CSV table of C-alpha atoms and ligand atoms in Angstrom, one decimal:
chain,number,residue,atom,x,y,z
A,1,MET,CA,85.5,137.5,117.6
A,2,LYS,CA,86.2,140.4,115.2
A,3,ASN,CA,87.2,139.3,111.7
A,4,PHE,CA,90.4,140.6,110.2
A,5,TYR,CA,88.7,142.5,107.4
A,6,ILE,CA,90.8,143.3,104.4
A,7,THR,CA,89.8,144.7,101.0
A,8,THR,CA,91.3,145.5,97.6
A,9,ALA,CA,90.1,148.5,95.6
A,10,ILE,CA,87.3,147.6,93.3
A,11,ASP,CA,88.4,147.7,89.7
A,12,TYR,CA,86.8,149.7,87.0
A,13,ALA,CA,84.6,147.6,84.7
A,14,ASN,CA,85.9,149.3,81.6
A,15,GLY,CA,88.4,146.8,80.2
A,16,ALA,CA,90.4,143.6,80.7
A,17,PRO,CA,92.3,143.1,83.9
A,18,HIS,CA,96.0,143.8,83.7
A,19,LEU,CA,99.1,143.1,85.8
A,20,GLY,CA,98.3,146.0,88.2
A,21,HIS,CA,94.9,144.6,89.1
A,22,ALA,CA,96.4,141.1,89.5
A,23,TYR,CA,99.2,142.3,91.7
A,24,GLU,CA,96.8,144.1,94.2
A,25,LYS,CA,94.7,140.9,94.5
A,26,VAL,CA,97.8,138.7,95.0
A,27,LEU,CA,99.2,141.1,97.6
A,28,THR,CA,96.0,141.1,99.5
A,29,ASP,CA,95.6,137.4,99.2
A,30,VAL,CA,99.1,136.9,100.7
A,31,ILE,CA,98.1,138.9,103.7
A,32,ALA,CA,94.8,137.2,104.1
A,33,ARG,CA,96.3,133.7,103.8
A,34,TYR,CA,99.0,134.6,106.3
A,35,ARG,CA,96.5,135.9,108.9
A,36,ARG,CA,94.4,132.7,108.5
A,37,LEU,CA,97.6,130.7,109.0
A,38,LYS,CA,98.1,132.5,112.2
A,39,GLY,CA,94.6,131.4,113.3
A,40,GLU,CA,92.7,134.6,112.8
A,41,SER,CA,89.3,134.7,111.2
A,42,VAL,CA,89.5,136.7,108.0
A,43,ARG,CA,87.1,138.4,105.7
A,44,PHE,CA,88.6,139.3,102.4
A,45,GLN,CA,86.7,141.3,99.9
A,46,THR,CA,87.3,142.4,96.3
A,47,GLY,CA,85.0,143.5,93.6
A,48,LEU,CA,84.1,145.6,90.6
A,49,ASP,CA,83.3,149.3,90.2
A,50,GLU,CA,80.6,149.3,87.5
A,51,HIS,CA,79.0,152.8,87.3
A,52,GLY,CA,80.2,156.0,85.6
A,53,GLN,CA,80.8,157.6,82.3
A,54,LYS,CA,83.5,155.4,81.0
A,55,VAL,CA,81.5,152.2,81.5
A,56,GLU,CA,78.5,153.9,79.9
A,57,GLN,CA,80.6,155.0,76.9
A,58,GLY,CA,82.2,151.6,76.6
A,59,ALA,CA,78.8,150.0,76.3
A,60,GLU,CA,77.6,152.5,73.8
A,61,ALA,CA,80.6,151.9,71.6
A,62,GLU,CA,79.8,148.2,71.6
A,63,GLY,CA,76.1,148.9,71.0
A,64,ILE,CA,75.0,147.0,74.2
A,65,GLU,CA,73.4,147.9,77.5
A,66,PRO,CA,75.9,148.9,80.3
A,67,GLN,CA,74.6,146.1,82.5
A,68,VAL,CA,75.3,143.5,79.8
A,69,ARG,CA,78.9,144.8,79.4
A,70,CYS,CA,79.4,144.8,83.2
A,71,ASP,CA,78.1,141.2,83.5
A,72,ARG,CA,80.6,140.1,81.0
A,73,ILE,CA,83.5,142.1,82.5
A,74,SER,CA,82.6,140.9,86.0
A,75,GLU,CA,83.1,137.3,84.7
A,76,ASP,CA,86.6,138.3,83.4
A,77,PHE,CA,87.6,139.7,86.8
A,78,LYS,CA,86.1,136.7,88.7
A,79,GLY,CA,87.9,134.4,86.3
A,80,LEU,CA,91.1,136.2,87.0
A,81,CYS,CA,90.6,135.7,90.7
A,82,ALA,CA,90.1,132.0,90.2
A,83,ARG,CA,93.2,131.7,88.0
A,84,LEU,CA,95.2,133.6,90.6
A,85,LYS,CA,94.0,131.4,93.4
A,86,ILE,CA,92.6,134.4,95.3
A,87,THR,CA,90.8,133.3,98.5
A,88,HIS,CA,88.3,136.2,98.8
A,89,ASP,CA,85.2,135.7,100.8
A,90,ASN,CA,83.1,138.2,98.9
A,91,PHE,CA,83.1,139.8,95.5
A,92,VAL,CA,81.1,143.1,95.5
A,93,ARG,CA,79.6,144.5,92.3
A,94,THR,CA,78.3,148.1,92.6
A,95,THR,CA,75.3,147.1,90.5
A,96,ASP,CA,74.3,144.6,93.2
A,97,GLU,CA,70.9,145.6,94.6
A,98,SER,CA,72.2,145.1,98.1
A,99,HIS,CA,75.0,147.7,97.4
A,100,LYS,CA,72.7,150.2,95.8
A,101,LYS,CA,70.3,150.0,98.7
A,102,VAL,CA,73.2,150.8,101.2
A,103,VAL,CA,74.4,153.7,99.1
A,104,CYS,CA,70.8,155.2,99.0
A,105,GLU,CA,70.4,154.7,102.7
A,106,ILE,CA,73.6,156.5,103.6
A,107,LEU,CA,73.0,159.3,101.1
A,108,GLN,CA,69.6,159.8,102.6
A,109,LYS,CA,71.0,159.9,106.1
A,110,LEU,CA,73.7,162.4,105.2
A,111,PHE,CA,71.1,164.5,103.4
A,112,ASP,CA,68.7,164.5,106.4
A,113,ASN,CA,71.5,165.4,108.7
A,114,GLY,CA,72.4,168.4,106.5
A,115,ASP,CA,75.8,167.1,105.4
A,116,ILE,CA,74.6,167.2,101.7
A,117,TYR,CA,73.2,170.4,100.2
A,118,LYS,CA,72.1,171.7,96.8
A,119,GLY,CA,74.3,174.3,95.1
A,120,GLU,CA,75.7,175.2,91.8
A,121,TYR,CA,78.9,173.8,90.3
A,122,LYS,CA,81.0,176.1,88.3
A,123,GLY,CA,84.3,174.9,87.1
A,124,TYR,CA,86.4,172.6,85.1
A,125,TYR,CA,85.6,169.0,84.3
A,126,SER,CA,87.7,166.1,82.9
A,127,GLN,CA,85.6,163.7,80.8
A,128,ARG,CA,88.3,161.1,80.8
A,129,GLN,CA,88.9,161.1,84.5
A,130,GLU,CA,85.2,161.9,85.4
A,131,GLN,CA,86.6,164.4,87.8
A,132,PHE,CA,86.0,168.0,88.6
A,133,LEU,CA,89.2,170.0,88.5
A,134,THR,CA,90.5,173.3,89.8
A,135,LEU,CA,93.3,175.4,88.5
A,136,ARG,CA,95.4,173.8,91.1
A,137,ASP,CA,95.4,170.6,89.0
A,138,GLN,CA,97.2,172.5,86.2
A,139,GLU,CA,100.9,172.1,85.6
A,140,GLU,CA,102.6,175.2,84.2
A,141,GLY,CA,99.3,176.6,83.1
A,142,GLU,CA,98.3,173.4,81.2
A,143,TRP,CA,96.0,170.5,82.0
A,144,PRO,CA,98.2,167.4,82.3
A,145,ALA,CA,97.5,164.9,79.4
A,146,LEU,CA,96.1,162.5,82.0
A,147,TYR,CA,92.8,164.5,82.1
A,148,GLY,CA,92.2,164.4,78.3
A,149,GLU,CA,89.8,167.2,77.2
A,150,VAL,CA,88.9,169.6,80.0
A,151,ILE,CA,85.7,171.6,79.7
A,152,GLU,CA,84.2,174.5,81.6
A,153,ILE,CA,80.7,173.9,83.1
A,154,THR,CA,78.1,175.5,85.3
A,155,GLU,CA,75.2,173.4,86.6
A,156,PRO,CA,73.1,172.7,89.7
A,157,ALA,CA,74.6,170.0,91.8
A,158,TYR,CA,74.6,168.4,95.3
A,159,PHE,CA,77.6,168.8,97.5
A,160,PHE,CA,78.9,166.8,100.5
A,161,LYS,CA,80.4,169.0,103.2
A,162,LEU,CA,84.1,168.4,103.6
A,163,LYS,CA,85.4,171.7,104.9
A,164,GLN,CA,84.1,171.4,108.4
A,165,HIS,CA,86.0,168.2,108.9
A,166,GLN,CA,89.4,169.3,107.7
A,167,ASP,CA,91.0,170.0,111.2
A,168,TRP,CA,89.6,166.8,112.6
A,169,LEU,CA,91.2,164.8,109.6
A,170,ILE,CA,94.5,166.5,110.1
A,171,GLN,CA,94.4,165.6,113.8
A,172,HIS,CA,93.4,162.0,113.0
A,173,LEU,CA,96.4,161.6,110.7
A,174,ASN,CA,98.7,163.1,113.3
A,175,ASP,CA,97.3,160.9,116.1
A,176,ASN,CA,97.3,157.6,114.1
A,177,ASP,CA,100.7,156.8,112.8
A,178,ASP,CA,99.4,153.5,111.3
A,179,PHE,CA,96.7,155.1,109.3
A,180,ILE,CA,98.8,155.1,106.1
A,181,PHE,CA,101.4,152.5,105.3
A,182,PRO,CA,104.2,152.9,104.2
A,183,LYS,CA,104.6,156.1,106.2
A,184,PHE,CA,106.3,158.1,103.4
A,185,ARG,CA,103.0,158.0,101.5
A,186,LYS,CA,101.5,160.2,104.2
A,187,ASN,CA,103.3,163.3,103.0
A,188,GLN,CA,101.1,163.5,99.9
A,189,VAL,CA,98.0,163.7,102.1
A,190,THR,CA,99.4,166.3,104.5
A,191,GLU,CA,100.4,168.4,101.5
A,192,PHE,CA,96.9,168.2,100.1
A,193,LEU,CA,95.4,169.2,103.5
A,194,LYS,CA,97.5,172.3,103.7
A,195,GLU,CA,95.0,174.0,101.3
A,196,PRO,CA,91.4,174.6,102.4
A,197,LEU,CA,89.2,171.7,101.3
A,198,ASN,CA,86.3,172.4,98.8
A,199,ASP,CA,83.0,170.6,99.4
A,200,LEU,CA,82.7,167.5,97.2
A,201,CYS,CA,80.2,167.5,94.3
A,202,ILE,CA,78.5,164.1,94.6
A,203,SER,CA,75.9,164.3,91.8
A,204,ARG,CA,75.9,164.1,88.1
A,205,PRO,CA,72.9,165.4,86.1
A,206,LEU,CA,70.9,162.7,84.4
A,207,GLU,CA,71.3,164.4,81.0
A,208,ARG,CA,75.0,163.8,81.2
A,209,LEU,CA,75.1,160.5,82.9
A,210,LYS,CA,72.5,157.8,83.3
A,211,TRP,CA,74.6,154.9,84.4
A,212,GLY,CA,74.7,155.5,88.1
A,213,ILE,CA,72.7,155.2,91.3
A,214,PRO,CA,69.9,157.8,91.3
A,215,LEU,CA,70.1,160.2,94.3
A,216,PRO,CA,67.3,159.1,96.7
A,217,PHE,CA,66.3,162.7,97.3
A,218,ASP,CA,66.4,163.9,93.7
A,219,GLU,CA,65.9,161.5,90.8
A,220,GLY,CA,67.2,164.1,88.3
A,221,PHE,CA,70.8,163.2,89.4
A,222,VAL,CA,72.9,160.1,89.7
A,223,THR,CA,75.6,159.6,92.4
A,224,TYR,CA,79.2,160.5,91.6
A,225,VAL,CA,81.0,157.2,91.0
A,226,TRP,CA,83.6,157.6,93.8
A,227,PHE,CA,80.9,158.2,96.4
A,228,ASP,CA,79.2,155.1,95.2
A,229,ALA,CA,82.3,153.0,94.9
A,230,LEU,CA,83.9,153.7,98.3
A,231,LEU,CA,80.7,152.5,100.0
A,232,ASN,CA,81.4,149.0,98.7
A,233,TYR,CA,83.6,148.5,101.8
A,234,ILE,CA,80.5,149.0,104.0
A,235,SER,CA,77.9,147.4,101.8
A,236,GLY,CA,80.0,144.3,101.3
A,237,ALA,CA,80.7,143.9,105.0
A,238,ALA,CA,77.2,142.7,105.6
A,239,TYR,CA,75.9,146.2,106.6
A,240,GLY,CA,72.4,146.0,108.0
A,241,THR,CA,72.9,142.6,109.6
A,242,ASP,CA,74.5,141.4,112.9
A,243,GLU,CA,77.5,140.3,110.9
A,244,PHE,CA,78.5,143.8,110.2
A,245,GLU,CA,79.9,144.4,113.7
A,246,LYS,CA,82.2,141.5,113.2
A,247,ASN,CA,83.7,143.0,110.1
A,248,TRP,CA,83.8,146.8,110.6
A,249,PRO,CA,86.1,148.6,110.9
A,250,ALA,CA,88.3,147.3,108.1
A,251,ASP,CA,91.8,146.5,109.2
A,252,TYR,CA,93.4,147.1,105.8
A,253,HIS,CA,92.2,148.8,102.6
A,254,VAL,CA,94.8,147.7,100.0
A,255,ILE,CA,95.0,150.4,97.3
A,256,GLY,CA,97.4,151.8,94.7
A,257,LYS,CA,99.1,155.2,95.2
A,258,ASP,CA,96.9,156.9,92.5
A,259,ILE,CA,93.8,156.5,94.6
A,260,LEU,CA,95.1,157.6,98.0
A,261,VAL,CA,94.6,161.3,97.6
A,262,PRO,CA,91.9,162.5,97.7
A,263,PRO,CA,89.5,159.5,97.6
A,264,HIS,CA,90.7,157.2,100.3
A,265,SER,CA,92.6,159.6,102.6
A,266,VAL,CA,90.2,162.5,102.4
A,267,TYR,CA,86.7,161.7,101.1
A,268,TRP,CA,86.4,158.3,102.7
A,269,PRO,CA,87.4,159.2,106.3
A,270,ILE,CA,85.1,162.2,106.1
A,271,MET,CA,82.2,160.2,104.6
A,272,LEU,CA,82.6,157.6,107.4
A,273,LYS,CA,82.8,160.2,110.2
A,274,ALA,CA,79.7,162.1,108.9
A,275,ALA,CA,77.7,158.8,108.6
A,276,GLY,CA,78.8,157.7,112.1
A,277,PHE,CA,81.1,154.9,111.3
A,278,GLU,CA,84.5,154.1,112.7
A,279,LEU,CA,87.5,154.6,110.4
A,280,PRO,CA,89.5,151.8,108.8
A,281,LYS,CA,92.7,151.1,110.7
A,282,THR,CA,95.2,151.2,107.8
A,283,LEU,CA,95.4,152.2,104.2
A,284,LEU,CA,98.1,149.9,102.7
A,285,VAL,CA,99.3,151.8,99.6
A,286,HIS,CA,101.3,150.0,96.9
A,287,GLY,CA,103.1,151.5,94.0
A,288,TRP,CA,102.7,151.0,90.3
A,289,TRP,CA,103.8,148.4,87.8
A,290,LEU,CA,105.5,150.4,85.1
A,291,GLN,CA,106.5,149.6,81.6
A,292,SER,CA,109.2,151.6,80.0
A,293,GLY,CA,108.9,154.0,83.0
A,294,GLU,CA,105.1,154.6,82.5
A,295,LYS,CA,102.2,153.4,84.6
A,296,MET,CA,100.8,150.3,83.1
A,297,SER,CA,97.1,150.9,82.3
A,298,LYS,CA,94.5,150.0,79.8
A,299,SER,CA,94.8,153.4,78.1
A,300,SER,CA,98.7,153.2,77.8
A,301,GLY,CA,98.1,150.3,75.5
A,302,LYS,CA,100.9,148.4,77.0
A,303,ALA,CA,99.2,146.5,79.7
A,304,VAL,CA,100.6,143.0,80.4
A,305,ASN,CA,97.9,140.3,80.5
A,306,PRO,CA,98.5,138.3,83.7
A,307,LEU,CA,96.7,135.3,82.2
A,308,ASP,CA,99.4,135.0,79.5
A,309,LEU,CA,102.1,134.8,82.2
A,310,ILE,CA,100.1,132.3,84.2
A,311,ASP,CA,99.6,130.1,81.1
A,312,GLN,CA,103.3,130.2,80.4
A,313,TYR,CA,104.8,129.9,83.8
A,314,GLY,CA,102.1,128.7,86.2
A,315,VAL,CA,100.2,130.6,88.9
A,316,ASP,CA,102.7,130.0,91.7
A,317,ALA,CA,105.6,131.4,89.7
A,318,PHE,CA,103.5,134.5,88.8
A,319,ARG,CA,102.5,135.1,92.4
A,320,TYR,CA,106.1,134.6,93.5
A,321,TYR,CA,107.4,137.1,90.9
A,322,VAL,CA,105.0,140.0,91.7
A,323,ILE,CA,105.5,139.7,95.5
A,324,ARG,CA,109.2,139.2,95.3
A,325,GLU,CA,109.9,141.9,92.7
A,326,MET,CA,107.8,144.8,94.2
A,327,LYS,CA,108.8,146.5,97.4
A,328,ILE,CA,105.5,147.6,98.9
A,329,GLY,CA,104.9,151.3,98.3
A,330,HIS,CA,107.4,151.6,95.5
A,331,ASP,CA,107.1,151.3,91.8
A,332,SER,CA,108.5,148.4,89.9
A,333,ASN,CA,109.4,148.0,86.2
A,334,PHE,CA,107.9,145.0,84.6
A,335,SER,CA,110.0,143.1,82.1
A,336,THR,CA,109.8,139.6,80.7
A,337,GLU,CA,113.6,139.3,81.1
A,338,ILE,CA,113.4,139.9,84.9
A,339,PHE,CA,110.5,137.5,85.1
A,340,GLU,CA,112.5,134.9,83.3
A,341,THR,CA,115.6,135.5,85.5
A,342,ARG,CA,113.6,135.1,88.7
A,343,TYR,CA,111.9,132.0,87.3
A,344,LYS,CA,115.1,130.3,86.4
A,345,SER,CA,117.4,131.5,89.1
A,346,ASP,CA,115.2,131.9,92.2
A,347,LEU,CA,112.7,129.1,91.6
A,348,GLY,CA,114.6,126.8,89.3
A,349,ASN,CA,118.1,127.0,90.7
A,350,ASP,CA,117.7,128.0,94.3
A,351,LEU,CA,114.3,126.5,95.4
A,352,GLY,CA,114.6,123.6,92.9
A,353,ASN,CA,118.0,122.6,94.1
A,354,LEU,CA,117.0,122.9,97.7
A,355,VAL,CA,114.0,120.6,97.2
A,356,SER,CA,116.0,118.2,95.1
A,357,ARG,CA,118.8,117.9,97.7
A,358,ALA,CA,116.3,117.5,100.5
A,359,VAL,CA,114.5,114.8,98.7
A,360,ASN,CA,117.7,113.0,97.6
A,361,MET,CA,119.2,113.1,101.1
A,362,THR,CA,116.0,111.9,102.6
A,363,ALA,CA,116.1,109.0,100.1
A,364,ARG,CA,119.8,108.3,100.7
A,365,TYR,CA,120.0,108.7,104.5
A,366,GLY,CA,116.4,108.2,105.7
A,367,ALA,CA,115.1,105.5,103.3
A,368,GLY,CA,112.8,108.0,101.8
A,369,ILE,CA,111.0,108.7,105.1
A,370,VAL,CA,111.1,112.1,106.9
A,371,PRO,CA,112.3,111.2,110.4
A,372,ALA,CA,109.8,111.7,113.2
A,373,GLU,CA,110.9,113.9,116.1
A,374,THR,CA,112.4,111.0,118.0
A,375,ILE,CA,116.1,111.4,117.2
A,376,SER,CA,117.8,112.6,120.3
A,377,GLY,CA,121.0,114.6,120.8
A,378,ASP,CA,122.4,117.9,119.7
A,379,PRO,CA,121.9,117.9,115.9
A,380,GLU,CA,118.1,117.8,116.6
A,381,LYS,CA,118.3,120.7,119.0
A,382,GLU,CA,120.3,122.8,116.6
A,383,VAL,CA,117.8,122.1,113.8
A,384,LYS,CA,115.0,123.0,116.0
A,385,GLU,CA,116.5,126.2,117.1
A,386,THR,CA,117.4,127.2,113.6
A,387,TRP,CA,113.8,126.4,112.6
A,388,GLU,CA,112.3,128.4,115.4
A,389,ASN,CA,114.6,131.4,114.7
A,390,THR,CA,113.8,131.3,111.0
A,391,ILE,CA,110.1,131.2,111.7
A,392,ALA,CA,110.3,134.1,114.1
A,393,GLU,CA,112.4,136.2,111.6
A,394,LEU,CA,110.0,135.3,108.9
A,395,GLY,CA,107.0,136.3,111.0
A,396,GLU,CA,108.5,139.6,111.8
A,397,LEU,CA,109.2,140.3,108.1
A,398,MET,CA,105.7,139.2,107.2
A,399,ASP,CA,104.1,141.5,109.8
A,400,LYS,CA,106.1,144.4,108.5
A,401,PHE,CA,105.2,143.7,104.9
A,402,GLN,CA,108.8,143.1,104.0
A,403,TYR,CA,107.9,140.3,101.6
A,404,HIS,CA,110.6,141.1,99.1
A,405,ILE,CA,113.0,140.2,101.9
A,406,ALA,CA,111.0,137.4,103.5
A,407,LEU,CA,111.0,135.5,100.2
B,501,LIG,N1,87.6,151.9,90.6
B,501,LIG,C1,88.6,152.6,91.2
B,501,LIG,C2,88.8,152.2,92.7
B,501,LIG,C3,87.6,152.3,93.6
B,501,LIG,S1,88.0,151.7,95.2
B,501,LIG,C4,86.6,152.2,96.1
B,501,LIG,C5,89.9,152.4,90.5
B,501,LIG,N2,89.9,151.3,89.6
B,501,LIG,S2,91.2,150.9,88.7
B,501,LIG,O1,90.7,149.7,88.0
B,501,LIG,O2,91.7,152.0,88.0
B,501,LIG,O3,92.3,150.5,89.7
B,501,LIG,C6,92.1,149.4,90.7
B,501,LIG,C7,93.3,149.2,91.5
B,501,LIG,O4,94.3,148.8,90.7
B,501,LIG,C8,93.8,150.5,92.2
B,501,LIG,O5,94.2,150.3,93.5
B,501,LIG,C9,95.0,150.9,91.3
B,501,LIG,O6,96.0,151.6,92.0
B,501,LIG,C10,95.5,149.5,90.9
B,501,LIG,N3,96.3,149.7,89.7
B,501,LIG,C11,95.8,150.0,88.4
B,501,LIG,N4,96.9,150.1,87.6
B,501,LIG,C12,98.1,149.8,88.3
B,501,LIG,C13,99.4,149.6,88.0
B,501,LIG,N5,99.9,149.8,86.8
B,501,LIG,N6,100.2,149.1,89.0
B,501,LIG,C14,99.7,148.7,90.2
B,501,LIG,N7,98.5,148.9,90.5
B,501,LIG,C15,97.7,149.8,89.8
B,501,LIG,O7,90.9,153.1,90.6
């Protein structure tokens, strides 16, 4: 039987986990647990994205080896999963030998097939985002602050061919209505695909970056971190063993809206097609947790530490809050006041009173024993029907990811 295969994005190993990371894991966990409850066999994967310039620079600033820093940070993220009661089956680290082997194998295959070629990269580069930019990324003639310092560079580089797949990708999006959820998130992709695609530079020269997977066909370069990271979904699905067929294709990649275009909706489908894999069924795209209207992130300096909230309110209250408060696909403002209100009113008053009444009435009218299904007559039928209808409605809401209503 095919596993229901669901993944989170893999977080950058360049700081402490924050509320945004925790939310994505809880959301994915809710789906995984629900599927298991329905009797499906589930494979749930999360992990850590450990290569790239920011990780290298972070280690340098601490005066330690990148691997040492990654080992420590991976313990923080694994610890977060444990505190959040995440039921993942696999935690991929992109420094795992098994992952690196798969990346090299696929790079080599694409190179041998002529999908990767050597050329020269001329253009703009954002150090902060580790991203090549074009003038299209400017806003009113300026580089948005998000990119930090943008420099002009010319250097030899390896490119992965994207252009030739553009029409196919547009067609795939048109033919597969479920490829992106919620549907309104598709517009951003279609807009992006209106312009001709440029081939993707997938190498970084060793002089500029050491902390990456060396290209198997040219040791003078390491692999662009996104090309490496996306392949975690394949390497972590037991690629190279018989198990792989049970897992792939993924049913859901759960990701934030910032990494939909272009990595997950353009690079990833094309990488898979070129390498001969089926495409994932759905990209489930959530919004951002904001604070004072801004995306919560490590660099905003305002990130909420989920562990503090769990210490104070308990893990169930935390999980309830993030799932109840955020409508999937939309942004949500975090505030301690809203957390407190939900905690007191939804959980304390509503749920607390319900449980207390049910327990009291069972004690008063049923001698503290929940009656078995033997009472005959209409009241039982009514209760049964209400129960069945409620479960059916709940199931429908759960299937449509309407958790904020289901709860
Ligand atoms: N390493 C890449 C993902 C590679 S996946 C092959 C990355 N890492 S990240 O640490 O920046 O983000 C990891 C996930 O957390 C992403 O899906 C991102 O959208 C999500 N979040 C990070 N900050 C967030 C909020 N403030 N709110 C909700 N989720 C956001 O991108």
